[in-house]
PDB file of C-alpha atoms and ligand atoms in Angstrom:
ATOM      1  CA  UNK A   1       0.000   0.000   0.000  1.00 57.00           C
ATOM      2  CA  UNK A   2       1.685   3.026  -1.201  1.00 73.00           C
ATOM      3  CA  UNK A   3      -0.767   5.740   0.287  1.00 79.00           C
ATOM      4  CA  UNK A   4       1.260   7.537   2.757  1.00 94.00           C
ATOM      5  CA  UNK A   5      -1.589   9.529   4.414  1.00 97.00           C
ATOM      6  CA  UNK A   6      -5.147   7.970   5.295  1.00 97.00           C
ATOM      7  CA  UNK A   7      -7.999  10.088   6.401  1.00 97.00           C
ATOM      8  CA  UNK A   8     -11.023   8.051   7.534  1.00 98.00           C
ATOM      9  CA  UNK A   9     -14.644  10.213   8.031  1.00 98.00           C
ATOM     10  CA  UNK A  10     -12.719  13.207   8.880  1.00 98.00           C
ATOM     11  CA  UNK A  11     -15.413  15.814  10.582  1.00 98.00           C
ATOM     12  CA  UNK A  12     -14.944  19.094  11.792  1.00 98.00           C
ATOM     13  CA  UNK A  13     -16.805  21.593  13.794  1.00 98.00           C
ATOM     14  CA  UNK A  14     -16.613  25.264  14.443  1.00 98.00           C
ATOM     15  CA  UNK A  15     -18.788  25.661  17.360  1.00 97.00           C
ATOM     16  CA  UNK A  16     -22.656  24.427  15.994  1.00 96.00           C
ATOM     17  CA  UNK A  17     -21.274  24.680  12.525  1.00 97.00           C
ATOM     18  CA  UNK A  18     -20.242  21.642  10.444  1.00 98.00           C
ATOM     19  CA  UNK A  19     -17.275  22.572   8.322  1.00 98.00           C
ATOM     20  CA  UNK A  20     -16.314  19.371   7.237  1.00 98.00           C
ATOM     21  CA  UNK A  21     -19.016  16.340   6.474  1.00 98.00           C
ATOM     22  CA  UNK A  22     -17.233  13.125   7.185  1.00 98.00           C
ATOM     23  CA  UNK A  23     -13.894  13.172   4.330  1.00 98.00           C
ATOM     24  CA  UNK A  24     -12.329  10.190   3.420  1.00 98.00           C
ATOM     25  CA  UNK A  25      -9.311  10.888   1.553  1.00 97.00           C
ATOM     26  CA  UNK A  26      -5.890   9.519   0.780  1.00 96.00           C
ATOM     27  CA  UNK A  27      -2.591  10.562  -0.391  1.00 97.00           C
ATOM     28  CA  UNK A  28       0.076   8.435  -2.268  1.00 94.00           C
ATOM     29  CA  UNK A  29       4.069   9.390  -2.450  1.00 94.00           C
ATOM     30  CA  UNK A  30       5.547  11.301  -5.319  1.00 95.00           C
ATOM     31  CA  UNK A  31       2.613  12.746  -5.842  1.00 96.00           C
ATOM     32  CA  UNK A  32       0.648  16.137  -6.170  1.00 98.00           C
ATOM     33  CA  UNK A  33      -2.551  16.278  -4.762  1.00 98.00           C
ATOM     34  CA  UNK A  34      -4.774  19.365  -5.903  1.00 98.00           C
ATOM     35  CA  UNK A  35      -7.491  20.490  -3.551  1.00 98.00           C
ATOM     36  CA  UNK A  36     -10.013  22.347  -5.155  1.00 97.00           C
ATOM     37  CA  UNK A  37     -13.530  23.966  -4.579  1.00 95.00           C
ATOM     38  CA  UNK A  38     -15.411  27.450  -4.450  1.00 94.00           C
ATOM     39  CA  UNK A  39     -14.320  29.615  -1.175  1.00 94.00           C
ATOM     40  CA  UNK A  40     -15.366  28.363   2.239  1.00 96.00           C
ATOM     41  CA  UNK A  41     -16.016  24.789   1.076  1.00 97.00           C
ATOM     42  CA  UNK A  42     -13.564  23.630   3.951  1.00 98.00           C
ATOM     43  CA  UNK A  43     -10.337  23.254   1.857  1.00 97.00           C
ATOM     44  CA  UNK A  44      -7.632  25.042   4.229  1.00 97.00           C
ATOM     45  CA  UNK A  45      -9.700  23.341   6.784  1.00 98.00           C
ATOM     46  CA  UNK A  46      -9.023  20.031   6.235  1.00 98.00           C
ATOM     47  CA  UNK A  47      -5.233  21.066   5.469  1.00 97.00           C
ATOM     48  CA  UNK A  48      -5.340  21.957   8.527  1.00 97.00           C
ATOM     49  CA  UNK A  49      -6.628  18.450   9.441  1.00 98.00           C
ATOM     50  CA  UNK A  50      -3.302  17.229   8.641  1.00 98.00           C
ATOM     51  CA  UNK A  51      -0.398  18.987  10.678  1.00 97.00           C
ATOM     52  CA  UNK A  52      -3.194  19.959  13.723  1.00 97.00           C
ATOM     53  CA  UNK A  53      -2.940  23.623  12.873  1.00 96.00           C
ATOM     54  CA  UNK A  54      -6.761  23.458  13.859  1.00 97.00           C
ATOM     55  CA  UNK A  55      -5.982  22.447  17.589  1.00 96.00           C
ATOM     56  CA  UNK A  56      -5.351  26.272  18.117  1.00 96.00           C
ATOM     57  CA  UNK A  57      -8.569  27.335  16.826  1.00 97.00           C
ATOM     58  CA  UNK A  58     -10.603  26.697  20.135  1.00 97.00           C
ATOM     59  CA  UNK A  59     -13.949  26.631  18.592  1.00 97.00           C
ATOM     60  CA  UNK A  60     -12.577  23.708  16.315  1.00 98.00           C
ATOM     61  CA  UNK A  61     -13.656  20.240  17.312  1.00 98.00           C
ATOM     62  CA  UNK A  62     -12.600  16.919  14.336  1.00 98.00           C
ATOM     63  CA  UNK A  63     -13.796  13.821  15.088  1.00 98.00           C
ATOM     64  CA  UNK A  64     -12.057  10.367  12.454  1.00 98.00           C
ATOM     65  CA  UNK A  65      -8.923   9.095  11.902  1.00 98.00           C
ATOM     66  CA  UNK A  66      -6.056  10.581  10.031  1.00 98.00           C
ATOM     67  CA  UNK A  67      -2.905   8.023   9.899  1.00 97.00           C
ATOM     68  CA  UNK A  68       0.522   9.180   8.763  1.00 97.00           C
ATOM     69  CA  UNK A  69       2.631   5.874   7.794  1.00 95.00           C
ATOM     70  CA  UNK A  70       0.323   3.576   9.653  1.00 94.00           C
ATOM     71  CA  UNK A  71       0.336   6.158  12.899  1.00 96.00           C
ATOM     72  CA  UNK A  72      -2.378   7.864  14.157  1.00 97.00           C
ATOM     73  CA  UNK A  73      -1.633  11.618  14.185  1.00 98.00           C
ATOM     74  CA  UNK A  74      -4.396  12.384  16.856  1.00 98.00           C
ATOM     75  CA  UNK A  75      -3.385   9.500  19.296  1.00 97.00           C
ATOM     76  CA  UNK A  76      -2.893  10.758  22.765  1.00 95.00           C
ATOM     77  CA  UNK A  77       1.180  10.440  22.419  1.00 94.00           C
ATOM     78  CA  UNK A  78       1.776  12.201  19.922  1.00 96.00           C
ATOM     79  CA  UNK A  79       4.334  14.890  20.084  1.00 96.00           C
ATOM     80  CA  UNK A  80       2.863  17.641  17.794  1.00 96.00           C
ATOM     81  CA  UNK A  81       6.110  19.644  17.333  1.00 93.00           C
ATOM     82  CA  UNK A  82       7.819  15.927  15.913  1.00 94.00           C
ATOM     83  CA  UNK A  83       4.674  15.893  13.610  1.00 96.00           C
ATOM     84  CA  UNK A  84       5.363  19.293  12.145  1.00 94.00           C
ATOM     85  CA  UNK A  85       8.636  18.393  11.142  1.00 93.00           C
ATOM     86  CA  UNK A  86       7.073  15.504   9.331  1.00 95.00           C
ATOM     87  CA  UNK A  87       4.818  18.102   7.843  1.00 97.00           C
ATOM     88  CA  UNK A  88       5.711  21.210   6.427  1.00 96.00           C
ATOM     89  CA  UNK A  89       3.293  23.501   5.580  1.00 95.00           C
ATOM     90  CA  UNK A  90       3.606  26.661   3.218  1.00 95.00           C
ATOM     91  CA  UNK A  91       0.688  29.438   3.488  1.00 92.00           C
ATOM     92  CA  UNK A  92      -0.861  31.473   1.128  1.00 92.00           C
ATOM     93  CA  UNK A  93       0.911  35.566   1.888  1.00 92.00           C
ATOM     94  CA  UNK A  94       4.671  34.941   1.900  1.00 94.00           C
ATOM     95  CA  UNK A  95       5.756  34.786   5.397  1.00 95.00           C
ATOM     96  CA  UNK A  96       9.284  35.247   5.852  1.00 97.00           C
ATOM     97  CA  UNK A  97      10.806  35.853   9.571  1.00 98.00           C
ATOM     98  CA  UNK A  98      12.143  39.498   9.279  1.00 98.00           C
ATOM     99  CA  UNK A  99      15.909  38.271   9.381  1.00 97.00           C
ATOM    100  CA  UNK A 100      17.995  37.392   6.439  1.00 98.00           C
ATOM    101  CA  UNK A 101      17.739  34.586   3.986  1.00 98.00           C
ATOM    102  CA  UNK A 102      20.266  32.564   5.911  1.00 98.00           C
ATOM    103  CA  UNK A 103      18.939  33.000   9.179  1.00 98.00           C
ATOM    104  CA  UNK A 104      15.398  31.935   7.348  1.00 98.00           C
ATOM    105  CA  UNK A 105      16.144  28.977   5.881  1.00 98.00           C
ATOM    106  CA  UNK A 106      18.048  27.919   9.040  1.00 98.00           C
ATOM    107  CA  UNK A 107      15.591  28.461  11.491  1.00 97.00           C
ATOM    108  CA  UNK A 108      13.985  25.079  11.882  1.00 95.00           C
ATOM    109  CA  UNK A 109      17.674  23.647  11.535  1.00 96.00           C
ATOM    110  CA  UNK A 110      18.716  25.503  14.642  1.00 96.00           C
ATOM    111  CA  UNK A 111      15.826  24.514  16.751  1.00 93.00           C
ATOM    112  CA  UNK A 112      16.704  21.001  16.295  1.00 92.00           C
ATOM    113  CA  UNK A 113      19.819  21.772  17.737  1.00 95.00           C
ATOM    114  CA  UNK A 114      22.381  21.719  14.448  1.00 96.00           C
ATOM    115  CA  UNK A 115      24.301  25.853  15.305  1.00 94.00           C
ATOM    116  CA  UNK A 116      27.424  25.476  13.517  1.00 96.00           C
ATOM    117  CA  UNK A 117      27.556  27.299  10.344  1.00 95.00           C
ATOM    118  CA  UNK A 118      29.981  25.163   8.490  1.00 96.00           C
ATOM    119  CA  UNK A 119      26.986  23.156   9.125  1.00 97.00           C
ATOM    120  CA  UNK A 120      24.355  24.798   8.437  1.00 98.00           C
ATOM    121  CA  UNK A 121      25.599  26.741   5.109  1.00 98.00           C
ATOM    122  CA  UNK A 122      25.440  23.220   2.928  1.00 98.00           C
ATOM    123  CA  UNK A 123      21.872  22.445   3.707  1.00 98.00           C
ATOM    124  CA  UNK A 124      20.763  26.093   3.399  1.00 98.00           C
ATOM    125  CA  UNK A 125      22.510  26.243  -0.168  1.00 98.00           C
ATOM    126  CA  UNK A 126      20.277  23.178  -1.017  1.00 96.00           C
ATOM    127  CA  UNK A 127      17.458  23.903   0.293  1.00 96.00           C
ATOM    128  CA  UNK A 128      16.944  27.229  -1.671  1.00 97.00           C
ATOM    129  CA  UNK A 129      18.304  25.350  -4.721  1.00 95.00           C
ATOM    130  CA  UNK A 130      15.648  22.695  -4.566  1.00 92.00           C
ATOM    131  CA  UNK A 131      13.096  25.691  -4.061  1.00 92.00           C
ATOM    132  CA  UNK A 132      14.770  27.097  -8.062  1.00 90.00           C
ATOM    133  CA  UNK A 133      15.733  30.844  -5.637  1.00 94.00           C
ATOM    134  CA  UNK A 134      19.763  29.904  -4.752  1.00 96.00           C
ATOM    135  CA  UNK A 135      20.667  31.819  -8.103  1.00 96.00           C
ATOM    136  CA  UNK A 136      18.606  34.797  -7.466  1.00 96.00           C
ATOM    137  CA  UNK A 137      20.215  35.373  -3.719  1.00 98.00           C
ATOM    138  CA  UNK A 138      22.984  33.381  -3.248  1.00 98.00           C
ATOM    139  CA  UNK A 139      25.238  36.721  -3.158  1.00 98.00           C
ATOM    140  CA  UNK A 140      22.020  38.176  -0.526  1.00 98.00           C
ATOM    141  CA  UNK A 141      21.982  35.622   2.261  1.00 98.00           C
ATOM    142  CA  UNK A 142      22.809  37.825   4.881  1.00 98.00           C
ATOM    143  CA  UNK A 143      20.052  40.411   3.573  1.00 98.00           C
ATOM    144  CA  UNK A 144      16.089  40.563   4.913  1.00 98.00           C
ATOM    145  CA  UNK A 145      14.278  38.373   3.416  1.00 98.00           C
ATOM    146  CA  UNK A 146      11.692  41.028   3.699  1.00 98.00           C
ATOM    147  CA  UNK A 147      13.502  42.934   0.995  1.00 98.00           C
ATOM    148  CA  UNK A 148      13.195  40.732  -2.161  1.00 97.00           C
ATOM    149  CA  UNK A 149      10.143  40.230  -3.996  1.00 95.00           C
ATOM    150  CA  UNK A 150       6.796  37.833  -3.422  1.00 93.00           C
ATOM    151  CA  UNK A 151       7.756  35.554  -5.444  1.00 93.00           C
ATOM    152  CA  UNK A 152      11.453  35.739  -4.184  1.00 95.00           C
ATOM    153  CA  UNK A 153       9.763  35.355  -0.796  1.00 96.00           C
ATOM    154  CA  UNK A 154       7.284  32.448  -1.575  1.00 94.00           C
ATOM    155  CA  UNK A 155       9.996  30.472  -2.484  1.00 95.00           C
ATOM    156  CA  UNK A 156      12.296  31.589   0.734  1.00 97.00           C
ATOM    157  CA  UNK A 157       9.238  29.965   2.363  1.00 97.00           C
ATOM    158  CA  UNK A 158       9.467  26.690   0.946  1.00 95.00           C
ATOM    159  CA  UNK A 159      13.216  26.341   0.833  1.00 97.00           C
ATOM    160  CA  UNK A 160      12.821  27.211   4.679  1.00 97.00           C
ATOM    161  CA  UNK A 161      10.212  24.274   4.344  1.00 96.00           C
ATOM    162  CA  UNK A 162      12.385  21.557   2.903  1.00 96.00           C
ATOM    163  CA  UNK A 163      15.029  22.444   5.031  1.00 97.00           C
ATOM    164  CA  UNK A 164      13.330  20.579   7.361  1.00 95.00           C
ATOM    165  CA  UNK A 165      13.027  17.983   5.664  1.00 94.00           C
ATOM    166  CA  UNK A 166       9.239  17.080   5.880  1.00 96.00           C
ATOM    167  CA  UNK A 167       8.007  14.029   4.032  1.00 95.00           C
ATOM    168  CA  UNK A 168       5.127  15.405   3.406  1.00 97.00           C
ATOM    169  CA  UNK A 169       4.595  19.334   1.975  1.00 97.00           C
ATOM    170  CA  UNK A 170       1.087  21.175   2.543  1.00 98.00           C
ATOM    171  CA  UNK A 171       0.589  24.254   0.569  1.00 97.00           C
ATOM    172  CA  UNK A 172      -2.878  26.673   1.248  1.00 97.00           C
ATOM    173  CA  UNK A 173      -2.985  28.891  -2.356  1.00 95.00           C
ATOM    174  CA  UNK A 174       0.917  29.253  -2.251  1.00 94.00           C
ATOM    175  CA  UNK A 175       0.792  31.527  -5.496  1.00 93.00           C
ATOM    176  CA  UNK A 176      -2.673  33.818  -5.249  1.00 92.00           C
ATOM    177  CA  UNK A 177      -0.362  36.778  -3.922  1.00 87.00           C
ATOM    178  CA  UNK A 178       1.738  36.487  -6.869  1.00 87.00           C
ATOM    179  CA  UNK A 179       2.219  37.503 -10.063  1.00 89.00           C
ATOM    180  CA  UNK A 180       2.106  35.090 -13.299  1.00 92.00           C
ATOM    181  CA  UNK A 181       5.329  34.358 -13.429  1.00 91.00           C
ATOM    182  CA  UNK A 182       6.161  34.204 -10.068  1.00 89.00           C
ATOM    183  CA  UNK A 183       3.020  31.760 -10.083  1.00 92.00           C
ATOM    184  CA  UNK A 184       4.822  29.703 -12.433  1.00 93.00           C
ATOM    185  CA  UNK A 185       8.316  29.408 -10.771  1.00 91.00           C
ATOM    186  CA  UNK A 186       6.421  28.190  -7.840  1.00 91.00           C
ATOM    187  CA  UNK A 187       4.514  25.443  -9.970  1.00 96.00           C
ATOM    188  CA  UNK A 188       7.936  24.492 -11.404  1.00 94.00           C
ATOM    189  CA  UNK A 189       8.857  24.062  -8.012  1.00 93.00           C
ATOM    190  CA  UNK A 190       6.571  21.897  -6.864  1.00 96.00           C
ATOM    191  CA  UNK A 191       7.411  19.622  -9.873  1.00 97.00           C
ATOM    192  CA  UNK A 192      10.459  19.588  -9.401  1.00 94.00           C
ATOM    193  CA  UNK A 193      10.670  18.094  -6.062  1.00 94.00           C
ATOM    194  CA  UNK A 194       7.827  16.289  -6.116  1.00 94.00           C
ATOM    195  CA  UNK A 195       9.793  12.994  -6.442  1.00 95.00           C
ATOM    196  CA  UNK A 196      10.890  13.132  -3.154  1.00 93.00           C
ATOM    197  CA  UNK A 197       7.799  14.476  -1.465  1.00 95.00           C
ATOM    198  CA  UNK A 198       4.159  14.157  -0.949  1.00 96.00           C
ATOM    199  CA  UNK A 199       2.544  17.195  -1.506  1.00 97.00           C
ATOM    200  CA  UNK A 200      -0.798  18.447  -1.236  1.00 98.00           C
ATOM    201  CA  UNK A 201      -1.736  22.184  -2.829  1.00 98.00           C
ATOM    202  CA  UNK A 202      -4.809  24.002  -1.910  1.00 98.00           C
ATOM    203  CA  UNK A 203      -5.583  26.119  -5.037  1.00 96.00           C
ATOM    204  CA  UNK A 204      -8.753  27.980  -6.701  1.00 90.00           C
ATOM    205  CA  UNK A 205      -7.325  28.312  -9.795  1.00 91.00           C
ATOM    206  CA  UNK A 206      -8.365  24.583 -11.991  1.00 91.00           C
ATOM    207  CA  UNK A 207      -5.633  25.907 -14.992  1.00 93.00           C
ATOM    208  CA  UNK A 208      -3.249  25.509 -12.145  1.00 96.00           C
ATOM    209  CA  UNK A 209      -4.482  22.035 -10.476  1.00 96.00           C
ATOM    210  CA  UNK A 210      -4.445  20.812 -14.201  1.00 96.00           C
ATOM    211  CA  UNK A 211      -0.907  21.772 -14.980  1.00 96.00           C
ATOM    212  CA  UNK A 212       0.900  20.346 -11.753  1.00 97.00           C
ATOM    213  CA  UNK A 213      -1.165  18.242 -10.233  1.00 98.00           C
ATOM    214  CA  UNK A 214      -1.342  14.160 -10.397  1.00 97.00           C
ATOM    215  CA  UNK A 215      -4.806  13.786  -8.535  1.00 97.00           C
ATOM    216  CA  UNK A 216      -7.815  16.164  -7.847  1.00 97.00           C
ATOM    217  CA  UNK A 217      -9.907  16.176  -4.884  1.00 97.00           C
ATOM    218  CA  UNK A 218     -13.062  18.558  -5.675  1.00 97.00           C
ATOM    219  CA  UNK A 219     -14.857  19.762  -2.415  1.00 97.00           C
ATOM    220  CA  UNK A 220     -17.645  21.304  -2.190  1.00 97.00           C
ATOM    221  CA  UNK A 221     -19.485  22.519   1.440  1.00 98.00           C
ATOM    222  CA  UNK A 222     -17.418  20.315   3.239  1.00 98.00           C
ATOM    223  CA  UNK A 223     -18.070  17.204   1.496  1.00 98.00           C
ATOM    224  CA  UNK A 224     -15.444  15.507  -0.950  1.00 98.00           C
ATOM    225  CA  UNK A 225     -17.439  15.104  -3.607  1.00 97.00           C
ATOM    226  CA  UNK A 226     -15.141  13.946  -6.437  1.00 96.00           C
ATOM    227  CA  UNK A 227     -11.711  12.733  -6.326  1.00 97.00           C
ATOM    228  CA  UNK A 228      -9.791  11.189  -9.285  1.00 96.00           C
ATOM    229  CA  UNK A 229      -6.498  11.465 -11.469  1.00 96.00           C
ATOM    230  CA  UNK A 230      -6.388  14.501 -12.114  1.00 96.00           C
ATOM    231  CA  UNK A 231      -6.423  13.434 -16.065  1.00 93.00           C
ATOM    232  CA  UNK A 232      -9.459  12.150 -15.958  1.00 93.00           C
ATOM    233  CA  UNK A 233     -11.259  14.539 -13.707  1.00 89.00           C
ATOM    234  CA  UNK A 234     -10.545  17.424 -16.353  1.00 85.00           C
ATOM    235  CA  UNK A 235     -11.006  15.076 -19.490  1.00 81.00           C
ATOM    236  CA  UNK A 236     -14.369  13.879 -18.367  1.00 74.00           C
ATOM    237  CA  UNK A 237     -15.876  16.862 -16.321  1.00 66.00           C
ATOM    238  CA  UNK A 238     -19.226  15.680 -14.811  1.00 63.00           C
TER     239      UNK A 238
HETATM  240  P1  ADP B   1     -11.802  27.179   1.976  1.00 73.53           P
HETATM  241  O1  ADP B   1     -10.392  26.956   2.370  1.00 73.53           O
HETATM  242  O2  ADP B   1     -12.324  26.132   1.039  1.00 73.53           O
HETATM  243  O3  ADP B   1     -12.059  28.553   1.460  1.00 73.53           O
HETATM  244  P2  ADP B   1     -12.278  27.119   4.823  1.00 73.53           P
HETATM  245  O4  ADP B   1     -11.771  25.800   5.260  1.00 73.53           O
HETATM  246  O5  ADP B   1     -11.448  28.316   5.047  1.00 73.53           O
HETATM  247  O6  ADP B   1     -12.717  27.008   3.273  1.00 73.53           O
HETATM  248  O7  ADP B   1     -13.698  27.371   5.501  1.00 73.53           O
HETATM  249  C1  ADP B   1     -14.733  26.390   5.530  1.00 73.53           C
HETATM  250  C2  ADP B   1     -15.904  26.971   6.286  1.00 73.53           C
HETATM  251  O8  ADP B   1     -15.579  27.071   7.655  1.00 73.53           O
HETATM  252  C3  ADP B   1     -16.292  28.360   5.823  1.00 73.53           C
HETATM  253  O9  ADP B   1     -17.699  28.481   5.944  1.00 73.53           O
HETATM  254  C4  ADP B   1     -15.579  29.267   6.821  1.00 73.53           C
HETATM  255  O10 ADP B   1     -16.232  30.489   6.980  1.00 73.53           O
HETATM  256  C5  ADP B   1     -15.648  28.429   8.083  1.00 73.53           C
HETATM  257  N1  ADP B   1     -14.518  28.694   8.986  1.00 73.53           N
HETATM  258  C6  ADP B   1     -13.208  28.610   8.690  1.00 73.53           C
HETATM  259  N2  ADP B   1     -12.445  28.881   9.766  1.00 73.53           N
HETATM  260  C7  ADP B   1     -13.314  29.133  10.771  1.00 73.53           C
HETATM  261  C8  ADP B   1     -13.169  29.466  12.136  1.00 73.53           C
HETATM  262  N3  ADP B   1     -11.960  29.599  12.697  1.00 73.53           N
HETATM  263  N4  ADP B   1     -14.290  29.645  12.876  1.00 73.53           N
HETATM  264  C9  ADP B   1     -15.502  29.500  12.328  1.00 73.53           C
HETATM  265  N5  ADP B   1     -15.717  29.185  11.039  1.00 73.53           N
HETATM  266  C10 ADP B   1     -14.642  28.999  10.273  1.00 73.53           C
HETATM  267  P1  ADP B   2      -9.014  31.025   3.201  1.00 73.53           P
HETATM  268  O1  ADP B   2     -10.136  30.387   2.424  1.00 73.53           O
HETATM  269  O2  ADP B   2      -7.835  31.347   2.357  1.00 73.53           O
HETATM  270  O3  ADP B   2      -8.681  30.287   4.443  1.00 73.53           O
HETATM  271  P2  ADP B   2     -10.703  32.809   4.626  1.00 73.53           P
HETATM  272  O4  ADP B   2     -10.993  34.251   4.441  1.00 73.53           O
HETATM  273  O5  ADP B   2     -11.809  31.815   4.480  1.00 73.53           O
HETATM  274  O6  ADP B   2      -9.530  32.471   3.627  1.00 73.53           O
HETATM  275  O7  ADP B   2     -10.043  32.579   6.061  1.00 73.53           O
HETATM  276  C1  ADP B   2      -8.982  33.342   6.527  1.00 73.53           C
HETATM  277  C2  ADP B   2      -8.747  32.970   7.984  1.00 73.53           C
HETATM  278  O8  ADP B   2      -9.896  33.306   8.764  1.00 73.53           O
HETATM  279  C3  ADP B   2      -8.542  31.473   8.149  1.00 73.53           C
HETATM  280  O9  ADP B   2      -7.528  31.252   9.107  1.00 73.53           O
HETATM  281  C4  ADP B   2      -9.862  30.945   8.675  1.00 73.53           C
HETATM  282  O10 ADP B   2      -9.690  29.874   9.576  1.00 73.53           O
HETATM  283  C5  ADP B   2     -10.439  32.145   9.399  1.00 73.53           C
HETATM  284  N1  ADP B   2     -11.894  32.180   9.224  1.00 73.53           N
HETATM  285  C6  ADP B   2     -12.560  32.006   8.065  1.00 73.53           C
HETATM  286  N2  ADP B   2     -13.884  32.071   8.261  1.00 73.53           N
HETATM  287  C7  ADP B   2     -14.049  32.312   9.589  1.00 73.53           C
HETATM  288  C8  ADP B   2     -15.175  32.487  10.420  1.00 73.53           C
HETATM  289  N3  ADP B   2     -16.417  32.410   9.934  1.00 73.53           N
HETATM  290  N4  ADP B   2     -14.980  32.733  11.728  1.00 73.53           N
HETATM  291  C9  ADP B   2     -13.732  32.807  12.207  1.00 73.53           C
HETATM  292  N5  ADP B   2     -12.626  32.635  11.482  1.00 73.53           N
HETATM  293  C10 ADP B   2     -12.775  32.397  10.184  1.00 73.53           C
END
């Protein structure tokens, strides 16, 4: 069994109201997974599902199973801050810490305990070449990250991401603050590393789930009401 995440009846509250109706969804390796749907039908929600970013959102109650490589990732044990480096999420404005590049894509290293430069500097210069950006500031890594561009920034954010080294990379509308082209560096991003990752992209915009994704889950008021290869989803539109 290759799927790498399994989400069983997934539900989720916000106080009275049901935001998510019971999902059952999963995710396979070396794969993109395109999330799709109009506004407010519960996509970022259920991304949220998957690293627990909703268990700071008091309101929010989920009840079903979500399993990460055969573990449950809501059994008691768990050690949420071990899960996150598992799962590396990307958001939808740019949000670089104001520091520089280095500092950026270092962060997570540093928390897990790895200071030394000589270090650090190897898997920073990877990281921002997986994420296509080492070109456009390998002469700026001691500058703000706040000081380049969106698109400059978006992809800070993900080499910051993989420096981590998740296995698995959630992405809520990574390129609806950018520009076109920006938008498309991003995209060839994602394809690029997809062979060592599983990724799953929240995105509006069905031009963009065609282009880079491998499967297509279309929700729609909380309910998954159509997921397929993403081929035959936009081939055969019901
Ligand atoms: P999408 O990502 O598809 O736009 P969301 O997951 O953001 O949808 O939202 C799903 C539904 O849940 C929407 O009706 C939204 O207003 C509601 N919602 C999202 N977050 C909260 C929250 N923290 N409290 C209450 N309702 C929320
Ligand atoms: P998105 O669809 O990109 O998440 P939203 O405007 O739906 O954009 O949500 C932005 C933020 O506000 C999210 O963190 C979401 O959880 C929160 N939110 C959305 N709807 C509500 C709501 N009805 N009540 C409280 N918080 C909400």
């Amino acid at each position: 069994n290759q799927d790498i995440i399994i989400s069983k009846n997934v539900r989720l509250y916000y106080g009275q109201k049901e935001a998510l109706h019971g999902i059952n969804l999963n995710f396979i390796k070396n794969k993109i997974t395109a999330l799709i749907g109009p506004s407010g039908c519960g996509k970022s929600t259920y991304l949220r599902c998957l690293d627990r970013m909703n268990d700071l959102i008091p309101e929010a109650k989920m009840t079903g199973t979500i399993k990460i490589n055969n573990h449950d990732i809501y059994a008691p044990r768990v050690n949420v801050a071990d899960l996150r480096r598992e799962v590396g999420m990307v958001s939808q404005q740019p949000n670089p810490f104001p520091f520089s590049v280095f500092d950026n894509v270092a962060y997570g290293l540093r928390l897990e305990g790895i200071k030394n430069k000589k270090k650090l500097a190897p898997i920073v210069e990877s990281s921002l070449k997986q994420a296509a950006i080492w070109d456009e500031v390998k002469d700026h890594l001691n500058d703000n990250a706040l000081s380049f561009s969106g698109g400059q920034q978006q992809r800070i954010c993900i080499a910051r991401t993989l420096a981590i080294k998740p296995k698995i990379i959630l992405l809520d509308e990574p390129t609806s603050a950018l520009d076109p082209i920006s938008s498309f560096q991003v995209e060839n991003t994602l394809l690029s590393i997809k062979k060592d990752y599983t990724i799953i992209i929240v995105t509006h915009n069905m031009q963009q789930a065609s282009r880079i994704s491998d499967r297509t889950a279309f929700f729609l008021n909380g309910k998954l009401i159509e997921f397929d290869d993403t081929k035959r989803m936009f081939l055969n539109p019901k």
